[in-house]
Amino acid sequence: MELDASQAPTSKFWLRDLEEDDAGDMDFFLLPRMVIGPDENSLKKVIEYRYNDDGNRVKITTTTRTRKATHKT
């Protein structure tokens, strides 16, 4: 049995095809978490994206200072 072009399955995903209750978990649209550093000043940046309570995408940047601890015996 052969399929013609109108019966072939499509692999494209369109936002307009989402149902109203499907919009709750849209984390797959977010960029992956990026870790940059530590640089020469021992600063490490973590950049991640989330959805806030209103459904807007927000960028969260966290900068931390890293230190190596040595234990003298």
PDB file with one MODEL, atoms N, CA, C and O in Angstrom:
MODEL        1
ATOM      1  N   MET A   1       0.844  -1.173   0.000  1.00  0.00           N
ATOM      2  CA  MET A   1       0.000   0.000   0.000  1.00  0.00           C
ATOM      3  C   MET A   1       0.889   1.236   0.000  1.00  0.00           C
ATOM      4  O   MET A   1       1.725   1.380   0.892  1.00  0.00           O
ATOM      5  N   GLU A   2       0.740   2.110  -0.950  1.00  0.00           N
ATOM      6  CA  GLU A   2       1.545   3.306  -1.077  1.00  0.00           C
ATOM      7  C   GLU A   2       0.791   4.510  -0.522  1.00  0.00           C
ATOM      8  O   GLU A   2      -0.434   4.596  -0.608  1.00  0.00           O
ATOM      9  N   LEU A   3       1.551   5.426   0.042  1.00  0.00           N
ATOM     10  CA  LEU A   3       0.974   6.665   0.556  1.00  0.00           C
ATOM     11  C   LEU A   3       1.221   7.777  -0.447  1.00  0.00           C
ATOM     12  O   LEU A   3       2.329   7.915  -0.966  1.00  0.00           O
ATOM     13  N   ASP A   4       0.208   8.558  -0.715  1.00  0.00           N
ATOM     14  CA  ASP A   4       0.456   9.724  -1.546  1.00  0.00           C
ATOM     15  C   ASP A   4       0.904  10.880  -0.651  1.00  0.00           C
ATOM     16  O   ASP A   4       0.917  10.737   0.572  1.00  0.00           O
ATOM     17  N   ALA A   5       1.265  12.003  -1.230  1.00  0.00           N
ATOM     18  CA  ALA A   5       1.828  13.129  -0.481  1.00  0.00           C
ATOM     19  C   ALA A   5       0.860  13.686   0.557  1.00  0.00           C
ATOM     20  O   ALA A   5       1.299  14.208   1.582  1.00  0.00           O
ATOM     21  N   SER A   6      -0.418  13.590   0.324  1.00  0.00           N
ATOM     22  CA  SER A   6      -1.374  14.136   1.290  1.00  0.00           C
ATOM     23  C   SER A   6      -1.524  13.254   2.519  1.00  0.00           C
ATOM     24  O   SER A   6      -2.011  13.726   3.546  1.00  0.00           O
ATOM     25  N   GLN A   7      -1.123  11.986   2.450  1.00  0.00           N
ATOM     26  CA  GLN A   7      -1.236  11.074   3.584  1.00  0.00           C
ATOM     27  C   GLN A   7       0.094  10.863   4.293  1.00  0.00           C
ATOM     28  O   GLN A   7       0.133  10.189   5.322  1.00  0.00           O
ATOM     29  N   ALA A   8       1.185  11.421   3.773  1.00  0.00           N
ATOM     30  CA  ALA A   8       2.502  11.230   4.376  1.00  0.00           C
ATOM     31  C   ALA A   8       2.550  11.951   5.720  1.00  0.00           C
ATOM     32  O   ALA A   8       2.044  13.067   5.838  1.00  0.00           O
ATOM     33  N   PRO A   9       3.149  11.331   6.733  1.00  0.00           N
ATOM     34  CA  PRO A   9       3.255  11.992   8.038  1.00  0.00           C
ATOM     35  C   PRO A   9       4.231  13.160   7.959  1.00  0.00           C
ATOM     36  O   PRO A   9       5.262  13.082   7.291  1.00  0.00           O
ATOM     37  N   THR A  10       3.895  14.220   8.638  1.00  0.00           N
ATOM     38  CA  THR A  10       4.771  15.387   8.655  1.00  0.00           C
ATOM     39  C   THR A  10       5.529  15.409   9.962  1.00  0.00           C
ATOM     40  O   THR A  10       5.005  15.004  11.000  1.00  0.00           O
ATOM     41  N   SER A  11       6.764  15.881   9.913  1.00  0.00           N
ATOM     42  CA  SER A  11       7.580  15.941  11.117  1.00  0.00           C
ATOM     43  C   SER A  11       7.733  17.362  11.623  1.00  0.00           C
ATOM     44  O   SER A  11       8.441  17.582  12.606  1.00  0.00           O
ATOM     45  N   LYS A  12       7.095  18.334  10.986  1.00  0.00           N
ATOM     46  CA  LYS A  12       7.200  19.720  11.423  1.00  0.00           C
ATOM     47  C   LYS A  12       6.279  19.966  12.602  1.00  0.00           C
ATOM     48  O   LYS A  12       5.199  19.385  12.712  1.00  0.00           O
ATOM     49  N   PHE A  13       6.740  20.845  13.482  1.00  0.00           N
ATOM     50  CA  PHE A  13       5.989  21.182  14.678  1.00  0.00           C
ATOM     51  C   PHE A  13       5.646  22.666  14.609  1.00  0.00           C
ATOM     52  O   PHE A  13       6.534  23.495  14.412  1.00  0.00           O
ATOM     53  N   TRP A  14       4.400  23.004  14.765  1.00  0.00           N
ATOM     54  CA  TRP A  14       3.953  24.385  14.709  1.00  0.00           C
ATOM     55  C   TRP A  14       3.340  24.783  16.040  1.00  0.00           C
ATOM     56  O   TRP A  14       2.605  24.006  16.651  1.00  0.00           O
ATOM     57  N   LEU A  15       3.642  25.992  16.486  1.00  0.00           N
ATOM     58  CA  LEU A  15       3.075  26.487  17.736  1.00  0.00           C
ATOM     59  C   LEU A  15       1.558  26.585  17.663  1.00  0.00           C
ATOM     60  O   LEU A  15       0.871  26.393  18.666  1.00  0.00           O
ATOM     61  N   ARG A  16       1.047  26.879  16.500  1.00  0.00           N
ATOM     62  CA  ARG A  16      -0.405  27.006  16.378  1.00  0.00           C
ATOM     63  C   ARG A  16      -1.125  25.673  16.570  1.00  0.00           C
ATOM     64  O   ARG A  16      -2.333  25.650  16.807  1.00  0.00           O
ATOM     65  N   ASP A  17      -0.386  24.557  16.469  1.00  0.00           N
ATOM     66  CA  ASP A  17      -0.994  23.243  16.643  1.00  0.00           C
ATOM     67  C   ASP A  17      -1.103  22.832  18.111  1.00  0.00           C
ATOM     68  O   ASP A  17      -1.712  21.809  18.424  1.00  0.00           O
ATOM     69  N   LEU A  18      -0.521  23.618  19.005  1.00  0.00           N
ATOM     70  CA  LEU A  18      -0.593  23.295  20.429  1.00  0.00           C
ATOM     71  C   LEU A  18      -2.008  23.507  20.945  1.00  0.00           C
ATOM     72  O   LEU A  18      -2.677  24.478  20.589  1.00  0.00           O
ATOM     73  N   GLU A  19      -2.436  22.613  21.761  1.00  0.00           N
ATOM     74  CA  GLU A  19      -3.717  22.778  22.442  1.00  0.00           C
ATOM     75  C   GLU A  19      -3.509  23.707  23.627  1.00  0.00           C
ATOM     76  O   GLU A  19      -2.372  23.942  24.037  1.00  0.00           O
ATOM     77  N   GLU A  20      -4.564  24.223  24.167  1.00  0.00           N
ATOM     78  CA  GLU A  20      -4.472  25.150  25.289  1.00  0.00           C
ATOM     79  C   GLU A  20      -3.809  24.505  26.507  1.00  0.00           C
ATOM     80  O   GLU A  20      -3.020  25.158  27.189  1.00  0.00           O
ATOM     81  N   ASP A  21      -4.113  23.245  26.789  1.00  0.00           N
ATOM     82  CA  ASP A  21      -3.542  22.585  27.957  1.00  0.00           C
ATOM     83  C   ASP A  21      -2.127  22.072  27.681  1.00  0.00           C
ATOM     84  O   ASP A  21      -1.444  21.674  28.625  1.00  0.00           O
ATOM     85  N   ASP A  22      -1.658  22.064  26.438  1.00  0.00           N
ATOM     86  CA  ASP A  22      -0.292  21.663  26.134  1.00  0.00           C
ATOM     87  C   ASP A  22       0.705  22.778  26.422  1.00  0.00           C
ATOM     88  O   ASP A  22       1.903  22.515  26.528  1.00  0.00           O
ATOM     89  N   ALA A  23       0.246  23.992  26.548  1.00  0.00           N
ATOM     90  CA  ALA A  23       1.134  25.139  26.703  1.00  0.00           C
ATOM     91  C   ALA A  23       1.760  25.213  28.085  1.00  0.00           C
ATOM     92  O   ALA A  23       2.620  26.068  28.297  1.00  0.00           O
ATOM     93  N   GLY A  24       1.385  24.382  29.024  1.00  0.00           N
ATOM     94  CA  GLY A  24       1.912  24.446  30.377  1.00  0.00           C
ATOM     95  C   GLY A  24       3.371  24.076  30.478  1.00  0.00           C
ATOM     96  O   GLY A  24       4.099  24.708  31.243  1.00  0.00           O
ATOM     97  N   ASP A  25       3.835  23.079  29.741  1.00  0.00           N
ATOM     98  CA  ASP A  25       5.214  22.621  29.846  1.00  0.00           C
ATOM     99  C   ASP A  25       5.914  22.865  28.511  1.00  0.00           C
ATOM    100  O   ASP A  25       5.983  21.979  27.659  1.00  0.00           O
ATOM    101  N   MET A  26       6.428  24.071  28.347  1.00  0.00           N
ATOM    102  CA  MET A  26       7.090  24.426  27.095  1.00  0.00           C
ATOM    103  C   MET A  26       8.584  24.615  27.303  1.00  0.00           C
ATOM    104  O   MET A  26       9.197  25.425  26.608  1.00  0.00           O
ATOM    105  N   ASP A  27       9.189  23.888  28.246  1.00  0.00           N
ATOM    106  CA  ASP A  27      10.601  24.038  28.543  1.00  0.00           C
ATOM    107  C   ASP A  27      11.494  23.606  27.390  1.00  0.00           C
ATOM    108  O   ASP A  27      12.662  23.993  27.343  1.00  0.00           O
ATOM    109  N   PHE A  28      10.974  22.817  26.463  1.00  0.00           N
ATOM    110  CA  PHE A  28      11.794  22.374  25.352  1.00  0.00           C
ATOM    111  C   PHE A  28      12.072  23.507  24.370  1.00  0.00           C
ATOM    112  O   PHE A  28      12.897  23.335  23.472  1.00  0.00           O
ATOM    113  N   PHE A  29      11.414  24.662  24.505  1.00  0.00           N
ATOM    114  CA  PHE A  29      11.697  25.823  23.675  1.00  0.00           C
ATOM    115  C   PHE A  29      12.839  26.661  24.236  1.00  0.00           C
ATOM    116  O   PHE A  29      13.344  27.548  23.548  1.00  0.00           O
ATOM    117  N   LEU A  30      13.250  26.399  25.457  1.00  0.00           N
ATOM    118  CA  LEU A  30      14.279  27.207  26.095  1.00  0.00           C
ATOM    119  C   LEU A  30      15.669  26.768  25.650  1.00  0.00           C
ATOM    120  O   LEU A  30      15.888  25.610  25.298  1.00  0.00           O
ATOM    121  N   LEU A  31      16.596  27.710  25.673  1.00  0.00           N
ATOM    122  CA  LEU A  31      17.982  27.393  25.372  1.00  0.00           C
ATOM    123  C   LEU A  31      18.581  26.591  26.519  1.00  0.00           C
ATOM    124  O   LEU A  31      18.143  26.740  27.660  1.00  0.00           O
ATOM    125  N   PRO A  32      19.569  25.746  26.247  1.00  0.00           N
ATOM    126  CA  PRO A  32      20.174  24.974  27.330  1.00  0.00           C
ATOM    127  C   PRO A  32      21.000  25.862  28.263  1.00  0.00           C
ATOM    128  O   PRO A  32      21.405  26.965  27.895  1.00  0.00           O
ATOM    129  N   ARG A  33      21.237  25.370  29.451  1.00  0.00           N
ATOM    130  CA  ARG A  33      22.014  26.076  30.456  1.00  0.00           C
ATOM    131  C   ARG A  33      23.461  26.194  29.981  1.00  0.00           C
ATOM    132  O   ARG A  33      24.043  25.218  29.507  1.00  0.00           O
ATOM    133  N   MET A  34      24.039  27.390  30.107  1.00  0.00           N
ATOM    134  CA  MET A  34      25.420  27.618  29.687  1.00  0.00           C
ATOM    135  C   MET A  34      26.263  27.985  30.904  1.00  0.00           C
ATOM    136  O   MET A  34      25.868  28.826  31.711  1.00  0.00           O
ATOM    137  N   VAL A  35      27.425  27.349  31.029  1.00  0.00           N
ATOM    138  CA  VAL A  35      28.370  27.653  32.100  1.00  0.00           C
ATOM    139  C   VAL A  35      29.622  28.214  31.444  1.00  0.00           C
ATOM    140  O   VAL A  35      30.235  27.559  30.602  1.00  0.00           O
ATOM    141  N   ILE A  36      30.000  29.425  31.830  1.00  0.00           N
ATOM    142  CA  ILE A  36      31.164  30.104  31.265  1.00  0.00           C
ATOM    143  C   ILE A  36      32.176  30.320  32.380  1.00  0.00           C
ATOM    144  O   ILE A  36      31.860  30.932  33.400  1.00  0.00           O
ATOM    145  N   GLY A  37      33.381  29.823  32.191  1.00  0.00           N
ATOM    146  CA  GLY A  37      34.447  30.084  33.151  1.00  0.00           C
ATOM    147  C   GLY A  37      34.771  28.893  33.988  1.00  0.00           C
ATOM    148  O   GLY A  37      34.302  27.796  33.684  1.00  0.00           O
ATOM    149  N   PRO A  38      35.521  29.041  34.991  1.00  0.00           N
ATOM    150  CA  PRO A  38      36.006  30.281  35.606  1.00  0.00           C
ATOM    151  C   PRO A  38      37.105  30.935  34.772  1.00  0.00           C
ATOM    152  O   PRO A  38      37.900  30.261  34.117  1.00  0.00           O
ATOM    153  N   ASP A  39      37.126  32.261  34.815  1.00  0.00           N
ATOM    154  CA  ASP A  39      38.118  33.014  34.053  1.00  0.00           C
ATOM    155  C   ASP A  39      39.329  33.315  34.924  1.00  0.00           C
ATOM    156  O   ASP A  39      39.488  32.721  35.990  1.00  0.00           O
ATOM    157  N   GLU A  40      40.192  34.239  34.477  1.00  0.00           N
ATOM    158  CA  GLU A  40      41.429  34.544  35.215  1.00  0.00           C
ATOM    159  C   GLU A  40      41.164  35.198  36.559  1.00  0.00           C
ATOM    160  O   GLU A  40      42.045  35.195  37.419  1.00  0.00           O
ATOM    161  N   ASN A  41      39.976  35.760  36.769  1.00  0.00           N
ATOM    162  CA  ASN A  41      39.603  36.356  38.060  1.00  0.00           C
ATOM    163  C   ASN A  41      38.790  35.402  38.917  1.00  0.00           C
ATOM    164  O   ASN A  41      38.210  35.818  39.921  1.00  0.00           O
ATOM    165  N   SER A  42      38.736  34.144  38.544  1.00  0.00           N
ATOM    166  CA  SER A  42      38.008  33.091  39.267  1.00  0.00           C
ATOM    167  C   SER A  42      36.497  33.338  39.284  1.00  0.00           C
ATOM    168  O   SER A  42      35.816  32.934  40.226  1.00  0.00           O
ATOM    169  N   LEU A  43      35.974  33.992  38.256  1.00  0.00           N
ATOM    170  CA  LEU A  43      34.540  34.228  38.157  1.00  0.00           C
ATOM    171  C   LEU A  43      33.922  33.223  37.195  1.00  0.00           C
ATOM    172  O   LEU A  43      34.449  32.971  36.112  1.00  0.00           O
ATOM    173  N   LYS A  44      32.809  32.662  37.607  1.00  0.00           N
ATOM    174  CA  LYS A  44      32.078  31.699  36.790  1.00  0.00           C
ATOM    175  C   LYS A  44      30.667  32.229  36.572  1.00  0.00           C
ATOM    176  O   LYS A  44      29.995  32.635  37.520  1.00  0.00           O
ATOM    177  N   LYS A  45      30.218  32.224  35.305  1.00  0.00           N
ATOM    178  CA  LYS A  45      28.871  32.680  34.976  1.00  0.00           C
ATOM    179  C   LYS A  45      28.024  31.493  34.552  1.00  0.00           C
ATOM    180  O   LYS A  45      28.470  30.631  33.794  1.00  0.00           O
ATOM    181  N   VAL A  46      26.802  31.461  35.050  1.00  0.00           N
ATOM    182  CA  VAL A  46      25.817  30.466  34.647  1.00  0.00           C
ATOM    183  C   VAL A  46      24.635  31.225  34.073  1.00  0.00           C
ATOM    184  O   VAL A  46      24.041  32.069  34.744  1.00  0.00           O
ATOM    185  N   ILE A  47      24.294  30.915  32.810  1.00  0.00           N
ATOM    186  CA  ILE A  47      23.185  31.578  32.134  1.00  0.00           C
ATOM    187  C   ILE A  47      22.121  30.527  31.843  1.00  0.00           C
ATOM    188  O   ILE A  47      22.400  29.510  31.208  1.00  0.00           O
ATOM    189  N   GLU A  48      20.909  30.777  32.308  1.00  0.00           N
ATOM    190  CA  GLU A  48      19.804  29.855  32.055  1.00  0.00           C
ATOM    191  C   GLU A  48      18.533  30.649  31.785  1.00  0.00           C
ATOM    192  O   GLU A  48      18.416  31.810  32.177  1.00  0.00           O
ATOM    193  N   TYR A  49      17.599  30.018  31.120  1.00  0.00           N
ATOM    194  CA  TYR A  49      16.330  30.628  30.751  1.00  0.00           C
ATOM    195  C   TYR A  49      15.197  29.840  31.388  1.00  0.00           C
ATOM    196  O   TYR A  49      15.234  28.611  31.445  1.00  0.00           O
ATOM    197  N   ARG A  50      14.186  30.566  31.867  1.00  0.00           N
ATOM    198  CA  ARG A  50      13.002  29.956  32.479  1.00  0.00           C
ATOM    199  C   ARG A  50      11.773  30.749  32.071  1.00  0.00           C
ATOM    200  O   ARG A  50      11.876  31.822  31.476  1.00  0.00           O
ATOM    201  N   TYR A  51      10.623  30.210  32.396  1.00  0.00           N
ATOM    202  CA  TYR A  51       9.365  30.925  32.226  1.00  0.00           C
ATOM    203  C   TYR A  51       8.918  31.434  33.593  1.00  0.00           C
ATOM    204  O   TYR A  51       8.937  30.691  34.574  1.00  0.00           O
ATOM    205  N   ASN A  52       8.516  32.703  33.654  1.00  0.00           N
ATOM    206  CA  ASN A  52       8.020  33.227  34.921  1.00  0.00           C
ATOM    207  C   ASN A  52       6.540  32.888  35.079  1.00  0.00           C
ATOM    208  O   ASN A  52       5.977  32.167  34.255  1.00  0.00           O
ATOM    209  N   ASP A  53       5.916  33.397  36.118  1.00  0.00           N
ATOM    210  CA  ASP A  53       4.517  33.078  36.411  1.00  0.00           C
ATOM    211  C   ASP A  53       3.556  33.593  35.342  1.00  0.00           C
ATOM    212  O   ASP A  53       2.468  33.043  35.165  1.00  0.00           O
ATOM    213  N   ASP A  54       3.955  34.644  34.633  1.00  0.00           N
ATOM    214  CA  ASP A  54       3.104  35.207  33.584  1.00  0.00           C
ATOM    215  C   ASP A  54       3.279  34.506  32.249  1.00  0.00           C
ATOM    216  O   ASP A  54       2.579  34.825  31.287  1.00  0.00           O
ATOM    217  N   GLY A  55       4.207  33.551  32.175  1.00  0.00           N
ATOM    218  CA  GLY A  55       4.437  32.824  30.937  1.00  0.00           C
ATOM    219  C   GLY A  55       5.470  33.461  30.035  1.00  0.00           C
ATOM    220  O   GLY A  55       5.646  33.030  28.896  1.00  0.00           O
ATOM    221  N   ASN A  56       6.160  34.484  30.527  1.00  0.00           N
ATOM    222  CA  ASN A  56       7.202  35.141  29.738  1.00  0.00           C
ATOM    223  C   ASN A  56       8.543  34.459  29.976  1.00  0.00           C
ATOM    224  O   ASN A  56       8.831  33.998  31.081  1.00  0.00           O
ATOM    225  N   ARG A  57       9.356  34.399  28.929  1.00  0.00           N
ATOM    226  CA  ARG A  57      10.685  33.802  29.061  1.00  0.00           C
ATOM    227  C   ARG A  57      11.615  34.834  29.673  1.00  0.00           C
ATOM    228  O   ARG A  57      11.659  35.976  29.215  1.00  0.00           O
ATOM    229  N   VAL A  58      12.360  34.447  30.703  1.00  0.00           N
ATOM    230  CA  VAL A  58      13.293  35.350  31.371  1.00  0.00           C
ATOM    231  C   VAL A  58      14.682  34.719  31.378  1.00  0.00           C
ATOM    232  O   VAL A  58      14.831  33.498  31.430  1.00  0.00           O
ATOM    233  N   LYS A  59      15.683  35.572  31.325  1.00  0.00           N
ATOM    234  CA  LYS A  59      17.079  35.137  31.355  1.00  0.00           C
ATOM    235  C   LYS A  59      17.607  35.347  32.763  1.00  0.00           C
ATOM    236  O   LYS A  59      17.460  36.428  33.332  1.00  0.00           O
ATOM    237  N   ILE A  60      18.220  34.313  33.324  1.00  0.00           N
ATOM    238  CA  ILE A  60      18.774  34.380  34.672  1.00  0.00           C
ATOM    239  C   ILE A  60      20.276  34.185  34.552  1.00  0.00           C
ATOM    240  O   ILE A  60      20.734  33.148  34.070  1.00  0.00           O
ATOM    241  N   THR A  61      21.050  35.186  34.992  1.00  0.00           N
ATOM    242  CA  THR A  61      22.504  35.116  34.963  1.00  0.00           C
ATOM    243  C   THR A  61      23.005  35.123  36.394  1.00  0.00           C
ATOM    244  O   THR A  61      22.693  36.033  37.163  1.00  0.00           O
ATOM    245  N   THR A  62      23.779  34.111  36.753  1.00  0.00           N
ATOM    246  CA  THR A  62      24.347  33.995  38.087  1.00  0.00           C
ATOM    247  C   THR A  62      25.857  34.044  37.961  1.00  0.00           C
ATOM    248  O   THR A  62      26.445  33.261  37.215  1.00  0.00           O
ATOM    249  N   THR A  63      26.493  34.959  38.685  1.00  0.00           N
ATOM    250  CA  THR A  63      27.944  35.077  38.681  1.00  0.00           C
ATOM    251  C   THR A  63      28.451  34.694  40.064  1.00  0.00           C
ATOM    252  O   THR A  63      28.002  35.244  41.070  1.00  0.00           O
ATOM    253  N   THR A  64      29.383  33.753  40.114  1.00  0.00           N
ATOM    254  CA  THR A  64      29.943  33.307  41.388  1.00  0.00           C
ATOM    255  C   THR A  64      31.465  33.336  41.315  1.00  0.00           C
ATOM    256  O   THR A  64      32.051  33.181  40.243  1.00  0.00           O
ATOM    257  N   ARG A  65      32.085  33.531  42.448  1.00  0.00           N
ATOM    258  CA  ARG A  65      33.535  33.492  42.537  1.00  0.00           C
ATOM    259  C   ARG A  65      33.936  32.119  43.063  1.00  0.00           C
ATOM    260  O   ARG A  65      33.415  31.649  44.073  1.00  0.00           O
ATOM    261  N   THR A  66      34.861  31.494  42.368  1.00  0.00           N
ATOM    262  CA  THR A  66      35.322  30.178  42.788  1.00  0.00           C
ATOM    263  C   THR A  66      36.692  30.315  43.426  1.00  0.00           C
ATOM    264  O   THR A  66      37.517  31.125  43.004  1.00  0.00           O
ATOM    265  N   ARG A  67      36.914  29.516  44.440  1.00  0.00           N
ATOM    266  CA  ARG A  67      38.212  29.501  45.126  1.00  0.00           C
ATOM    267  C   ARG A  67      38.613  28.062  45.379  1.00  0.00           C
ATOM    268  O   ARG A  67      37.776  27.201  45.651  1.00  0.00           O
ATOM    269  N   LYS A  68      39.884  27.825  45.286  1.00  0.00           N
ATOM    270  CA  LYS A  68      40.399  26.505  45.629  1.00  0.00           C
ATOM    271  C   LYS A  68      40.827  26.528  47.087  1.00  0.00           C
ATOM    272  O   LYS A  68      41.581  27.399  47.520  1.00  0.00           O
ATOM    273  N   ALA A  69      40.340  25.569  47.818  1.00  0.00           N
ATOM    274  CA  ALA A  69      40.706  25.469  49.228  1.00  0.00           C
ATOM    275  C   ALA A  69      41.786  24.412  49.373  1.00  0.00           C
ATOM    276  O   ALA A  69      41.657  23.300  48.862  1.00  0.00           O
ATOM    277  N   THR A  70      42.847  24.769  50.070  1.00  0.00           N
ATOM    278  CA  THR A  70      43.916  23.801  50.321  1.00  0.00           C
ATOM    279  C   THR A  70      43.923  23.471  51.807  1.00  0.00           C
ATOM    280  O   THR A  70      43.693  24.324  52.664  1.00  0.00           O
ATOM    281  N   HIS A  71      44.186  22.255  52.064  1.00  0.00           N
ATOM    282  CA  HIS A  71      44.225  21.778  53.434  1.00  0.00           C
ATOM    283  C   HIS A  71      45.658  21.434  53.786  1.00  0.00           C
ATOM    284  O   HIS A  71      46.239  20.517  53.205  1.00  0.00           O
ATOM    285  N   LYS A  72      46.230  22.157  54.731  1.00  0.00           N
ATOM    286  CA  LYS A  72      47.607  21.901  55.159  1.00  0.00           C
ATOM    287  C   LYS A  72      47.604  20.901  56.302  1.00  0.00           C
ATOM    288  O   LYS A  72      46.814  20.997  57.241  1.00  0.00           O
ATOM    289  N   THR A  73      48.497  19.953  56.196  1.00  0.00           N
ATOM    290  CA  THR A  73      48.594  18.964  57.276  1.00  0.00           C
ATOM    291  C   THR A  73      49.901  19.046  57.989  1.00  0.00           C
ATOM    292  O   THR A  73      50.142  18.283  58.924  1.00  0.00           O
TER     293      THR A  73
ENDMDL
END
